Coordinates of N, CA, C and O in Angstrom, one line a residue:
M1 N -17.8 -24.0 21.7 CA -18.1 -23.2 20.6 C -17.3 -21.9 20.7 O -17.4 -21.2 21.8
T2 N -16.6 -21.5 19.7 CA -15.9 -20.3 19.7 C -16.6 -19.2 18.9 O -17.1 -19.5 17.9
T3 N -16.6 -18.0 19.5 CA -17.2 -16.9 18.7 C -16.1 -15.9 18.4 O -15.2 -15.6 19.3
R4 N -16.2 -15.4 17.3 CA -15.3 -14.3 16.9 C -15.9 -13.0 17.1 O -17.1 -12.8 17.0
S5 N -15.0 -12.0 17.5 CA -15.5 -10.7 17.7 C -15.8 -10.0 16.3 O -15.2 -10.4 15.3
P6 N -16.7 -9.1 16.2 CA -17.0 -8.5 14.9 C -15.8 -7.8 14.3 O -15.6 -7.7 13.1
N7 N -14.9 -7.2 15.1 CA -13.7 -6.5 14.6 C -12.8 -7.5 13.9 O -12.2 -7.2 12.9
K8 N -12.6 -8.6 14.5 CA -11.7 -9.7 13.9 C -12.3 -10.1 12.6 O -11.5 -10.4 11.7
R9 N -13.5 -10.3 12.5 CA -14.2 -10.8 11.2 C -14.0 -9.8 10.1 O -13.7 -10.1 9.0
R10 N -14.1 -8.5 10.4 CA -13.9 -7.5 9.4 C -12.4 -7.3 9.0 O -12.1 -7.0 7.9
F11 N -11.5 -7.6 9.9 CA -10.1 -7.4 9.6 C -9.5 -8.6 8.8 O -8.5 -8.4 8.1
M12 N -10.0 -9.8 8.9 CA -9.4 -10.9 8.2 C -9.3 -10.8 6.7 O -8.3 -11.2 6.2
P13 N -10.3 -10.3 6.0 CA -10.1 -10.1 4.5 C -9.0 -9.1 4.1 O -8.5 -9.2 3.0
V14 N -8.6 -8.3 5.0 CA -7.6 -7.3 4.7 C -6.2 -7.8 4.8 O -5.3 -7.4 4.1
L15 N -6.0 -8.9 5.6 CA -4.7 -9.4 5.7 C -4.0 -9.9 4.4 O -2.9 -9.6 4.2
P16 N -4.7 -10.7 3.6 CA -4.1 -11.0 2.3 C -3.7 -9.8 1.4 O -2.7 -9.8 0.8
L17 N -4.6 -8.8 1.4 CA -4.3 -7.7 0.6 C -3.1 -6.9 1.1 O -2.3 -6.4 0.4
L18 N -3.0 -6.8 2.4 CA -1.9 -6.1 3.1 C -0.6 -6.8 2.8 O 0.4 -6.2 2.5
A19 N -0.6 -8.2 2.9 CA 0.6 -9.0 2.6 C 1.0 -8.8 1.2 O 2.2 -8.7 0.9
A20 N 0.0 -8.9 0.2 CA 0.4 -8.7 -1.2 C 0.9 -7.3 -1.5 O 1.9 -7.2 -2.2
G21 N 0.4 -6.3 -0.8 CA 0.9 -4.9 -1.0 C 2.3 -4.8 -0.5 O 3.2 -4.2 -1.2
L22 N 2.6 -5.4 0.6 CA 4.0 -5.3 1.2 C 5.0 -6.1 0.3 O 6.1 -5.6 0.1
V23 N 4.6 -7.2 -0.2 CA 5.4 -8.0 -1.1 C 5.7 -7.2 -2.4 O 6.9 -7.1 -2.8
L24 N 4.7 -6.5 -3.0 CA 4.9 -5.8 -4.2 C 5.8 -4.5 -3.9 O 6.6 -4.2 -4.8
I25 N 5.6 -3.9 -2.8 CA 6.4 -2.7 -2.4 C 7.9 -3.2 -2.3 O 8.8 -2.5 -2.8
A26 N 8.1 -4.3 -1.6 CA 9.5 -4.8 -1.4 C 10.1 -5.2 -2.8 O 11.3 -4.9 -3.0
A27 N 9.3 -5.8 -3.7 CA 9.8 -6.1 -5.0 C 10.2 -4.9 -5.8 O 11.3 -4.9 -6.4
G28 N 9.4 -3.8 -5.7 CA 9.8 -2.6 -6.4 C 11.0 -2.0 -5.8 O 11.9 -1.5 -6.5
A29 N 11.2 -2.0 -4.5 CA 12.4 -1.5 -3.9 C 13.6 -2.2 -4.2 O 14.7 -1.7 -4.5
L30 N 13.5 -3.6 -4.3 CA 14.6 -4.4 -4.7 C 15.1 -4.2 -6.1 O 16.2 -4.3 -6.5
R31 N 14.1 -3.8 -7.0 CA 14.4 -3.5 -8.4 C 15.0 -2.1 -8.6 O 15.4 -1.7 -9.7
G32 N 15.0 -1.3 -7.5 CA 15.6 0.0 -7.6 C 14.7 1.1 -8.2 O 15.1 2.0 -8.8
E33 N 13.4 0.9 -8.0 CA 12.4 1.8 -8.6 C 12.1 3.0 -7.7 O 11.2 3.8 -8.0
T34 N 12.7 3.0 -6.5 CA 12.3 4.1 -5.6 C 12.7 5.5 -6.1 O 12.0 6.4 -5.9
G35 N 13.8 5.6 -6.8 CA 14.2 6.8 -7.4 C 13.3 7.3 -8.5 O 12.9 8.5 -8.6
T36 N 12.8 6.4 -9.3 CA 11.8 6.7 -10.3 C 10.5 7.2 -9.7 O 10.0 8.2 -10.2
I37 N 10.0 6.5 -8.7 CA 8.8 6.9 -8.1 C 8.9 8.3 -7.4 O 8.1 9.2 -7.5
L38 N 10.1 8.6 -6.8 CA 10.3 9.9 -6.1 C 10.4 11.0 -7.2 O 9.8 12.0 -7.0
A39 N 11.0 10.7 -8.3 CA 11.1 11.7 -9.4 C 9.7 12.0 -10.0 O 9.4 13.2 -10.2
R40 N 8.9 11.0 -10.1 CA 7.6 11.3 -10.7 C 6.7 12.0 -9.6 O 5.9 12.9 -10.0
A41 N 6.9 11.7 -8.4 CA 6.1 12.4 -7.3 C 6.5 13.9 -7.3 O 5.6 14.7 -7.2
V42 N 7.7 14.2 -7.4 CA 8.2 15.6 -7.3 C 7.6 16.3 -8.6 O 7.1 17.4 -8.4
R43 N 7.7 15.7 -9.7 CA 7.2 16.3 -10.9 C 5.7 16.6 -10.9 O 5.2 17.7 -11.2
I44 N 4.9 15.6 -10.4 CA 3.5 15.8 -10.2 C 3.2 16.9 -9.2 O 2.3 17.8 -9.5
C45 N 3.9 16.9 -8.1 CA 3.7 18.0 -7.1 C 4.0 19.4 -7.7 O 3.3 20.3 -7.4
L46 N 5.1 19.5 -8.4 CA 5.5 20.8 -9.0 C 4.5 21.2 -10.0 O 4.2 22.4 -10.1
E47 N 3.9 20.3 -10.8 CA 2.9 20.6 -11.8 C 1.6 21.1 -11.1 O 0.9 22.0 -11.6
C48 N 1.3 20.4 -10.0 CA 0.1 20.7 -9.3 C 0.1 22.2 -8.7 O -0.9 22.9 -8.8
I49 N 1.3 22.7 -8.2 CA 1.3 24.0 -7.7 C 1.7 25.0 -8.8 O 1.8 26.2 -8.5
G50 N 1.9 24.6 -10.0 CA 2.1 25.5 -11.1 C 3.6 25.9 -11.4 O 3.8 26.8 -12.1
I51 N 4.5 25.2 -10.8 CA 5.9 25.5 -11.1 C 6.5 24.8 -12.2 O 7.2 25.3 -13.1
G52 N 6.1 23.5 -12.3 CA 6.8 22.6 -13.3 C 6.0 22.5 -14.6 O 5.2 22.3 -15.1

């Protein structure tokens, strides 16, 4: 009889979500969307501090 540790049991549902997130990030990077995301992040940051 094998017993799993409580930490392993909690970690298992996270693996598919982590894998899906990494695949989607890679797909966005391959499409060249990193520049768009950076531009939006800069704009939001500047608006937040009151410059933009």
